[in-house]
CSV table of C-alpha atoms and ligand atoms in Angstrom, one decimal:
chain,number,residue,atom,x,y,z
A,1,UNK,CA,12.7,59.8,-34.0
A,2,UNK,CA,14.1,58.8,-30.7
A,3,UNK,CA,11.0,61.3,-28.6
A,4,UNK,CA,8.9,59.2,-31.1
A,5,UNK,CA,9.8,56.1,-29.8
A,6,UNK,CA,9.9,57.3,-26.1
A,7,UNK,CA,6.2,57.9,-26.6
A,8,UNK,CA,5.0,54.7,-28.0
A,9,UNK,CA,7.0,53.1,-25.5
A,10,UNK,CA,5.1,55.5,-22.3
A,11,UNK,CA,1.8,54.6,-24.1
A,12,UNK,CA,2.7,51.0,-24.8
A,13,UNK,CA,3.6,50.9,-20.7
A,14,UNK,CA,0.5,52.5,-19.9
A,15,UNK,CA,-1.8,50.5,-22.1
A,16,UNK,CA,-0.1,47.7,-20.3
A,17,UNK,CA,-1.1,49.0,-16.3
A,18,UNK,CA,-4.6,50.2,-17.6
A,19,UNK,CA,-5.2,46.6,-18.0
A,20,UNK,CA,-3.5,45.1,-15.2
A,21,UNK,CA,-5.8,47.4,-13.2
A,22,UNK,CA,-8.8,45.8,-15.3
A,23,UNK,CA,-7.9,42.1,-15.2
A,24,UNK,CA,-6.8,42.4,-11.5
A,25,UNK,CA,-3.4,41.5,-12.5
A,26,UNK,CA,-2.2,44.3,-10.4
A,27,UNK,CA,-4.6,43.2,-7.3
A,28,UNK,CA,-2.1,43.3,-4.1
A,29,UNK,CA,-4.5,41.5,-2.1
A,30,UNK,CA,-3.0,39.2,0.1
A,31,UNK,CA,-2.4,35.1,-1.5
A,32,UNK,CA,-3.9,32.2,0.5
A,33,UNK,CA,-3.9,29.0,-0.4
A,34,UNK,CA,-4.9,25.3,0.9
A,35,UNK,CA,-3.8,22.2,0.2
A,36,UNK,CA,-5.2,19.1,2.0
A,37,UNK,CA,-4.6,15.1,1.4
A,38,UNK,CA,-6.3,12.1,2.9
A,39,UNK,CA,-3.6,9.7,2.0
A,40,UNK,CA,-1.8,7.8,-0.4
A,41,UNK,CA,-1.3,4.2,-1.6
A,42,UNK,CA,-2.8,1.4,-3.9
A,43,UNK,CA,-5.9,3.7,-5.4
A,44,UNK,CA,-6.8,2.4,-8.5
A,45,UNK,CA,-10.0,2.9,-10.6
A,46,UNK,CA,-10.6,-0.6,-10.9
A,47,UNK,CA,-11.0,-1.3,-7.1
A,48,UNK,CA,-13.0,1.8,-6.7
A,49,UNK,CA,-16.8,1.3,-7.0
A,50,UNK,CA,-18.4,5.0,-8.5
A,51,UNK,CA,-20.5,5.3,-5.0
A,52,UNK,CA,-17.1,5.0,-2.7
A,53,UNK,CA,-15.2,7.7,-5.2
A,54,UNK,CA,-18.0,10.1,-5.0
A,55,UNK,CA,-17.9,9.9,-1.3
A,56,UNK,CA,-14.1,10.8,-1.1
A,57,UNK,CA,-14.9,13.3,-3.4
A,58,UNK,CA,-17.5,14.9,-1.6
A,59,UNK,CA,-15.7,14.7,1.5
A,60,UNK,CA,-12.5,15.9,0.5
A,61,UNK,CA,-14.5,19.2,-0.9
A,62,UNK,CA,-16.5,19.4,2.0
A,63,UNK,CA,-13.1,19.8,4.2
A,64,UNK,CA,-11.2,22.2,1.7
A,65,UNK,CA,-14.2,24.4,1.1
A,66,UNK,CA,-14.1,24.6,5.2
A,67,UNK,CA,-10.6,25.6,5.4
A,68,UNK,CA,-10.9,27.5,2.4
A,69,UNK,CA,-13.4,29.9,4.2
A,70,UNK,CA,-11.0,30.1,7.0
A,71,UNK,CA,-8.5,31.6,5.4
A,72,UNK,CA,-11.2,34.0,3.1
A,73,UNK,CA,-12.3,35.4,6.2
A,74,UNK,CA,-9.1,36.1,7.3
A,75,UNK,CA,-8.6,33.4,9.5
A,76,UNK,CA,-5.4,31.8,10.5
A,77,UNK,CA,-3.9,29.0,8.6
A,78,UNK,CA,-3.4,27.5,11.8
A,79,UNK,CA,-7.2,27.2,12.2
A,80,UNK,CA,-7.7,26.4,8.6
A,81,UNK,CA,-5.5,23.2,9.1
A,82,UNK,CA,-7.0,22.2,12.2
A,83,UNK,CA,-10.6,22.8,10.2
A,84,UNK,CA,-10.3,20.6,7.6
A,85,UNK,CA,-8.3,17.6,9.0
A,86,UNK,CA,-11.1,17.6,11.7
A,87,UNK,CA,-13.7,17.2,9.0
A,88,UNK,CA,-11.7,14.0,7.6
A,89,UNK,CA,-10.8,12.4,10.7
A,90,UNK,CA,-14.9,12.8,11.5
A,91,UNK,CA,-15.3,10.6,8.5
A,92,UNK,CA,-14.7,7.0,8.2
A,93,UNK,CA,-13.2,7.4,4.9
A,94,UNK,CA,-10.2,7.8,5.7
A,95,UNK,CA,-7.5,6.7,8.2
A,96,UNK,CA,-7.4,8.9,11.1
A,97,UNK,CA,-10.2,9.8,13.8
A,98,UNK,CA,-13.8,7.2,13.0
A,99,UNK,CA,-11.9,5.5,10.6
A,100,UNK,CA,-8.7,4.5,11.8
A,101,UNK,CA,-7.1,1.5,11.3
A,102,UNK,CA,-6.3,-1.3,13.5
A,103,UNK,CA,-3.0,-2.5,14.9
A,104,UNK,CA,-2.1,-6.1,16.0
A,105,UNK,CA,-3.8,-6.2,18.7
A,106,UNK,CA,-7.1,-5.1,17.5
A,107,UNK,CA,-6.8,-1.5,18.8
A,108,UNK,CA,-6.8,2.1,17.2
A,109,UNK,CA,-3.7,3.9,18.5
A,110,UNK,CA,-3.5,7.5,16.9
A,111,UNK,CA,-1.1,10.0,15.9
A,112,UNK,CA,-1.3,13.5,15.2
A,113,UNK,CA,0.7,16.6,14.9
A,114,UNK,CA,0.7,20.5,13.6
A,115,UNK,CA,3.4,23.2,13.1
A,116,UNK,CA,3.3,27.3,13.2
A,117,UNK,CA,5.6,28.5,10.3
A,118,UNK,CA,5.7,31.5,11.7
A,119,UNK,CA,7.0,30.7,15.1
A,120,UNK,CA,8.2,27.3,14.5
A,121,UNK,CA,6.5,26.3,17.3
A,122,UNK,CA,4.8,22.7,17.2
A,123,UNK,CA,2.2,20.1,18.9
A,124,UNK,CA,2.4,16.5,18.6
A,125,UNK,CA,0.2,13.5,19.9
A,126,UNK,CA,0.7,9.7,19.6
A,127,UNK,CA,-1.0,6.5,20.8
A,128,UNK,CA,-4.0,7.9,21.6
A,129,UNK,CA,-7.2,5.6,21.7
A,130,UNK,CA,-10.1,7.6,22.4
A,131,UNK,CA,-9.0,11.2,21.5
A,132,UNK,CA,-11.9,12.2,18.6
A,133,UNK,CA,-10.1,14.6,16.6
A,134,UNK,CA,-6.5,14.3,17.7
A,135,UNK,CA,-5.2,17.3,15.7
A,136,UNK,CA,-7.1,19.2,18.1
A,137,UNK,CA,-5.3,17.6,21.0
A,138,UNK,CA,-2.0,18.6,19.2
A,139,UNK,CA,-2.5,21.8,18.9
A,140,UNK,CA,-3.5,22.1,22.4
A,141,UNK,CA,-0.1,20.7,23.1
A,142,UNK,CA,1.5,23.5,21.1
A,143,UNK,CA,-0.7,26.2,22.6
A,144,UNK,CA,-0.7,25.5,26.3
A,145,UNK,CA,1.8,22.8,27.3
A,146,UNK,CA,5.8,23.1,27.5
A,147,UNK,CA,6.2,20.4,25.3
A,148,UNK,CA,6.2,19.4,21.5
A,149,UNK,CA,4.9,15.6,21.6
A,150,UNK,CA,3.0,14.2,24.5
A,151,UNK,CA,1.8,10.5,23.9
A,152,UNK,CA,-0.7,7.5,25.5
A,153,UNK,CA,-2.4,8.2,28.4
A,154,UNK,CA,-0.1,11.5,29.5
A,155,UNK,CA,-1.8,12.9,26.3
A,156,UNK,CA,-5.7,12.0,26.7
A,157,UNK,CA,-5.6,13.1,30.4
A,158,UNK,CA,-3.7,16.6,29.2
A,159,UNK,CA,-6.4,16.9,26.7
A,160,UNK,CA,-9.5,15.8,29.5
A,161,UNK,CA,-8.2,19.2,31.2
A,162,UNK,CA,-9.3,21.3,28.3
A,163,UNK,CA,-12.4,19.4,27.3
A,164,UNK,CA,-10.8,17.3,24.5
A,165,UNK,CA,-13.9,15.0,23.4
A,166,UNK,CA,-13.0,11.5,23.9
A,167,UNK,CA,-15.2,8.5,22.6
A,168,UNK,CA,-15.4,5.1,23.6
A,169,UNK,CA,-13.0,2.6,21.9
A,170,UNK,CA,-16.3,1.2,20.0
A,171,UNK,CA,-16.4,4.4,18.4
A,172,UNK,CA,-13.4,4.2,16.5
A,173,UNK,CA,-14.6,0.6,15.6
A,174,UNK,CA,-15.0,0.3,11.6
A,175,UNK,CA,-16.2,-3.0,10.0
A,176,UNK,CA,-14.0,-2.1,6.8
A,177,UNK,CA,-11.0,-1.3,8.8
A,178,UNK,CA,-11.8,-4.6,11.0
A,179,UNK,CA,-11.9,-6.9,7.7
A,180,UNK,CA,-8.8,-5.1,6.6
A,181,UNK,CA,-7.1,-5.9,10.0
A,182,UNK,CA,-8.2,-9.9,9.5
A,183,UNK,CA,-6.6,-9.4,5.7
A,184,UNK,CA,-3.8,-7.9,6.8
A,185,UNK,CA,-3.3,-10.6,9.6
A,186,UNK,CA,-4.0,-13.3,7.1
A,187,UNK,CA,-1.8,-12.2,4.3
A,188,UNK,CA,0.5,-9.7,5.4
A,189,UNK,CA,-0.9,-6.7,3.5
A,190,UNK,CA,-0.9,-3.6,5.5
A,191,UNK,CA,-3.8,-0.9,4.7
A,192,UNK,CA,-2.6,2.5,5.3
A,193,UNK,CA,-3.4,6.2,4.6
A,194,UNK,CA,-3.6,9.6,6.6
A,195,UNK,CA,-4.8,13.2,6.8
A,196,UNK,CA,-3.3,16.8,5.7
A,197,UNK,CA,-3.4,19.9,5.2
A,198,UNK,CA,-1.2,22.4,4.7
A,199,UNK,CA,-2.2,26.2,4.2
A,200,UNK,CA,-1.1,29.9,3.5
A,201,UNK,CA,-3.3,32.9,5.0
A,202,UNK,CA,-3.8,36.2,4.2
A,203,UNK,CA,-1.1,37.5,7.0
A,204,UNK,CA,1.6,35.6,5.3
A,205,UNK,CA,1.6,32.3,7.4
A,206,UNK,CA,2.1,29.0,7.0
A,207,UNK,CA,0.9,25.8,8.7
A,208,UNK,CA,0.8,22.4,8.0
A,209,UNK,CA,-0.7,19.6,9.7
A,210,UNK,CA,-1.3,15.5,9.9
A,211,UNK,CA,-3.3,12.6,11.3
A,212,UNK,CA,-2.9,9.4,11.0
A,213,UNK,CA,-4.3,5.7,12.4
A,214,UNK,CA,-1.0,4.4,11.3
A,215,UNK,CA,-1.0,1.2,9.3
A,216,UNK,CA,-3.2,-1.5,9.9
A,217,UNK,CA,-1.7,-4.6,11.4
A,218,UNK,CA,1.5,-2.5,13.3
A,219,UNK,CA,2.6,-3.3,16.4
A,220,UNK,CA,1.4,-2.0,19.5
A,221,UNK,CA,3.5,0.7,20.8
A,222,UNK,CA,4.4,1.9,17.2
A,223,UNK,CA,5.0,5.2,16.2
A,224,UNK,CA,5.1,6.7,12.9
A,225,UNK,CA,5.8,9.6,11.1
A,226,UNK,CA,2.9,11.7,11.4
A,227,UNK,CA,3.6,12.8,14.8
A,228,UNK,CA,7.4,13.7,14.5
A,229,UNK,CA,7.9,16.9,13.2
A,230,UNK,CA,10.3,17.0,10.2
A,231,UNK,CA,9.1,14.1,9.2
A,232,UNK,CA,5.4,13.9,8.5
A,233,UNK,CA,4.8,17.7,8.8
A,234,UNK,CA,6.6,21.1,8.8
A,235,UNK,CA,6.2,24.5,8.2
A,236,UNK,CA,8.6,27.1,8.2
A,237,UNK,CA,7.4,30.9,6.3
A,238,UNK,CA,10.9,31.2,5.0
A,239,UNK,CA,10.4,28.1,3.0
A,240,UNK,CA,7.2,25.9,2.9
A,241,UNK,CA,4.5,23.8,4.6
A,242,UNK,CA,4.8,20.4,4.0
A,243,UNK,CA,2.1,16.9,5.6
A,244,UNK,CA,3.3,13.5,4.4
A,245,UNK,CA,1.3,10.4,4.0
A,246,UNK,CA,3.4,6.9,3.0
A,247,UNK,CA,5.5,4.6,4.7
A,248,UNK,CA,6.1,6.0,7.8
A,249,UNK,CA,9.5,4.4,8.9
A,250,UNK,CA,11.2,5.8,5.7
A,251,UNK,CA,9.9,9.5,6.2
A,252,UNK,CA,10.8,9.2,9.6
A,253,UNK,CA,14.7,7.9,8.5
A,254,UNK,CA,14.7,10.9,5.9
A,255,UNK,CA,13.5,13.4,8.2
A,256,UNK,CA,11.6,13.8,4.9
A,257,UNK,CA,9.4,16.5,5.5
A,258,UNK,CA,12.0,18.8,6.7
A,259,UNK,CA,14.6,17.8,4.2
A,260,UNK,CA,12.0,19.2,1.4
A,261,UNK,CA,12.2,22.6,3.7
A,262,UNK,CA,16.2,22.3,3.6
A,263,UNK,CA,16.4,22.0,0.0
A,264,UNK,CA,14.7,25.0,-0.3
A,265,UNK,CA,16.4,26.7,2.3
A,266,UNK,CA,19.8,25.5,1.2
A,267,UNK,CA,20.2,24.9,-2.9
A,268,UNK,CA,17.4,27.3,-3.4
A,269,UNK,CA,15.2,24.8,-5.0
A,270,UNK,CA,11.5,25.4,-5.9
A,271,UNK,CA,8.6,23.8,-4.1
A,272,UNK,CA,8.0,21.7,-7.0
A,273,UNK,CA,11.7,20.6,-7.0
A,274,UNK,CA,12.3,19.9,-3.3
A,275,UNK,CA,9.6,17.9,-3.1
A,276,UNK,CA,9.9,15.6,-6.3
A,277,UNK,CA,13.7,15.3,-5.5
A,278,UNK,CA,12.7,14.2,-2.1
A,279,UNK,CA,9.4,12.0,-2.5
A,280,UNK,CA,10.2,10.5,-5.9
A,281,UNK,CA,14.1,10.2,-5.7
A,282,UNK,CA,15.5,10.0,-2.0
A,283,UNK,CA,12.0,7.8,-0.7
A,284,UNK,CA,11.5,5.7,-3.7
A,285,UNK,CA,15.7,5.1,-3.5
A,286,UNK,CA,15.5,3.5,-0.1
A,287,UNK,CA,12.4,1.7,-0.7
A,288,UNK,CA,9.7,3.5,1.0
A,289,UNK,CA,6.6,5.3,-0.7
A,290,UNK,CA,4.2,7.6,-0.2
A,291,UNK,CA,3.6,11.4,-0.9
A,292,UNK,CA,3.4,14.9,0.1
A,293,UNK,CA,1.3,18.1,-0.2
A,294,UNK,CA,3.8,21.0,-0.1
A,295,UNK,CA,2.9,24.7,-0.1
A,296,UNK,CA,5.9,27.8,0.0
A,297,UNK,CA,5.6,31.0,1.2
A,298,UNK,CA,3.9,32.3,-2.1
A,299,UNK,CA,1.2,29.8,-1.8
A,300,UNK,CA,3.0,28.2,-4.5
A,301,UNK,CA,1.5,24.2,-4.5
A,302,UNK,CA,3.4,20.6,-5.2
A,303,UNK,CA,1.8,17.1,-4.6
A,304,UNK,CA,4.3,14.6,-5.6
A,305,UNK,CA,3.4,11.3,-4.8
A,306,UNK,CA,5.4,7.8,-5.7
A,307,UNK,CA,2.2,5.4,-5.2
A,308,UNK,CA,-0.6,4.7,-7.9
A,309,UNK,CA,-3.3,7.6,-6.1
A,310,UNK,CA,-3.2,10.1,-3.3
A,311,UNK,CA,-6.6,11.8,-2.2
A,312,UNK,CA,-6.0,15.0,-2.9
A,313,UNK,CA,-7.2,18.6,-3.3
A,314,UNK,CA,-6.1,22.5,-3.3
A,315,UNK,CA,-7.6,25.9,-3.5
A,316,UNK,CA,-4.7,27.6,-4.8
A,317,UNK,CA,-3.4,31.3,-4.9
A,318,UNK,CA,-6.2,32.1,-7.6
A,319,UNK,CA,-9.0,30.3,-5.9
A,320,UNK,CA,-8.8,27.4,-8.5
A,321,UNK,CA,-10.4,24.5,-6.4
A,322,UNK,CA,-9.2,20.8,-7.3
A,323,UNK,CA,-10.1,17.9,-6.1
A,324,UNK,CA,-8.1,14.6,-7.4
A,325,UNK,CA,-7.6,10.7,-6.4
A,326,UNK,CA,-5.8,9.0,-9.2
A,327,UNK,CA,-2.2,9.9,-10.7
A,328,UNK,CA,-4.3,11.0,-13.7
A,329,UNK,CA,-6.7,12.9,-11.3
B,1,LIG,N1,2.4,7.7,7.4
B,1,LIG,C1,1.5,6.9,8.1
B,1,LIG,C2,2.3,6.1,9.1
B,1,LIG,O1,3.3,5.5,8.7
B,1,LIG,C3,0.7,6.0,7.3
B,1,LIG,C4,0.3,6.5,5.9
B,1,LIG,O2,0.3,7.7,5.6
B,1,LIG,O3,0.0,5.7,5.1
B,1,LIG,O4,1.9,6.0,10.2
C-alpha cells in the first residue's frame, strides 16, 4: 500500500519537473526587469487630446524598449537607466532635458541624479542650464569625480571636461512650458513632472535613476528632490531601486525614497508594501503627493502613486511590457 503510494507520489513529482522543463518554469536564466516614469500629477483623460496621449505613449515605449535591450544584451542596469531617461529628457514631453520647465525668473535650472545598488555609490547634478542630458552629467559625477552632487556652473564646467553636450539656453526654450510659466505666474498653479527609471540586470544589479526641470514657477536657486539621494532616487541590491516624481520638498523631508529601502531592510516589508505605506500613507499624511517606481532585488515591480495619473511603463521579470498614464492605465 504504502510502496504504492511512494510511486504515485515519485511519478506525480516527475510529471510535475517534466513540465517545468517544458513550460520554462524551471528556466534559471537570470531576471531583469525595467521600470521607467515620466512623472506624476493632474493627468486626466479629459484634458488629454488622443494626438498628445499617443505621443507619451509612443515615447514612453520608445525609451523602455531602449533600456529593455540594454539589459537583454546583457548590459548593465546602470546603462539601461541612463538609456532610457536620455530618450525622455530628449523629448519635450516631459519635464527634464528639451522640455523642462521654467522657474521665476524665466530660466530652466535642472536636476539630475543616479545610484549603483551594487556599490552604493552615487552622482548627482543640480542647477544646470545648458547640460542636454543631465543624467549623463551625473553619472559622470559618480564615475570620475570624488564627489556625490556637484551643482551650477562647478557642474557644467566638470562635465565640458568630458565632452558633456551643452545647448544654448534657447534650446531648452518650450512654448508650452513658457505659457505654463505665464499661468503659473498669473494664478499660482505650479506644472511639474520628472523622469525615471529604475532597472534590474541580468548580473543581479540594481540602479535607479531621475531628472527633473523642477516645478515651473520655483525660485531661482531651488533644489528639489530629484538630485538628493534618498530622496528622489536609491538603489540598494539588498533591497530595491526606487525614482520619485511629486512634490519635491515633502520627498526630500521624508528622505522618501530611502525610507521605502528601510522598510524593507528593517520590518521586512515587500516592495509593494514599502512603497504604498510610504507614497500613499507617510506623503499623502503630511500633505505632499506624487509617486514612485520601485523595483527589489527580484525584479519584483510597485508604482504607487497618490495623484490622478503617473506616465508610466515596465518590462517586468517575464518580459510583460506595459505602458500606462491614468490611475486606470
Ligand atoms: N520632484 C520634482 C521636484 O520637486 C518635480 C516632480 O516630480 O513633479 O523637483
Amino acid at each position: 500500500m504504502f510502496t504504492s503510494i511512494r510511486r504515485i507520489l515519485l511519478f506525480q513529482i516527475a510529471a510535475v519537473l517534466a513540465l517545468a522543463g517544458c513550460t520554462g518554469i524551471m528556466d534559471d536564466s537570470p531576471n531583469f526587469a525595467i521600470a521607467i516614469h515620466g512623472g506624476a500629477g493632474t493627468i486626466e483623460r479629459d484634458n488629454m487630446t488622443p494626438e498628445m496621449e499617443s505621443a507619451y505613449r509612443e515615447k514612453l515605449t520608445e525609451a523602455l524598449s531602449a533600456g529593455y535591450r540594454v539589459l537583454r544584451d546583457g548590459g548593465t542596469s546602470l546603462d539601461a537607466v541612463e538609456t532610457a531617461i536620455a530618450i525622455m529628457e530628449d523629448s519635450p514631453l516631459f519635464n527634464a532635458g528639451k522640455g523642462a520647465v521654467f522657474n521665476a525668473a524665466g530660466q530652466n535650472e535642472m536636476d539630475a541624479s543616479i545610484m549603483d545598488g551594487r556599490t552604493l555609490e552615487a552622482g548627482a547634478v543640480a542647477i544646470v542650464k545648458q547640460v542636454k542630458n543631465p543624467i549623463r552629467l551625473a553619472r559622470l559625477v559618480m564615475e570620475k569625480s570624488p564627489h556625490v552632487l556637484l551643482s551650477g556652473d562647478g557642474a557644467e564646467r566638470f562635465g565640458d571636461e568630458y565632452g558633456i553636450i551643452q545647448m544654448p539656453e534657447d534650446y531648452f526654450h518650450t512654448q508650452r512650458r513658457w505659457e505654463a510659466l505665464q499661468e503659473a505666474q498669473a494664478e499660482e498653479v505650479k506644472e511639474r513632472g520628472t523622469v525615471g527609471a529604475v532597472a534590474l540586470d541580468q548580473h543581479g544589479n540594481l540602479a535607479a535613476g531621475t531628472s527633473t526641470g523642477g516645478r515651473t514657477n520655483k525660485l531661482a536657486g531651488r533644489v528639489g528632490d530629484s538630485p538628493i539621494i534618498g530622496a528622489g532616487t536609491y538603489a540598494d541590491n539588498r533591497t530595491c531601486a526606487v525614482s520619485g516624481t511629486g512634490h519635491g520638498e515633502y520627498f526630500i523631508r521624508l528622505a522618501l525614497a530611502y525610507d521605502i529601502s528601510a522598510l524593507m531592510a528593517y520590518r521586512n516589508l515587500t516592495i509593494e508594501k514599502a512603497s504604498r505605506a510610504v507614497v500613499m500613507d507617510k506623503l499623502v499624511e503630511l500633505g505632499g503627493a506624487g509617486g514612485v517606481i520601485a523595483m527589489d532585488a527580484q525584479g519584483n515591480i510597485a508604482m504607487p502613486f497618490s495623484t490622478s495619473g503617473m506616465y508610466r511603463g515596465f518590462v517586468d521579470r517575464n518580459g510583460n511590457m506595459a505602458v500606462k498614464i491614468y490611475a486606470d492605465d
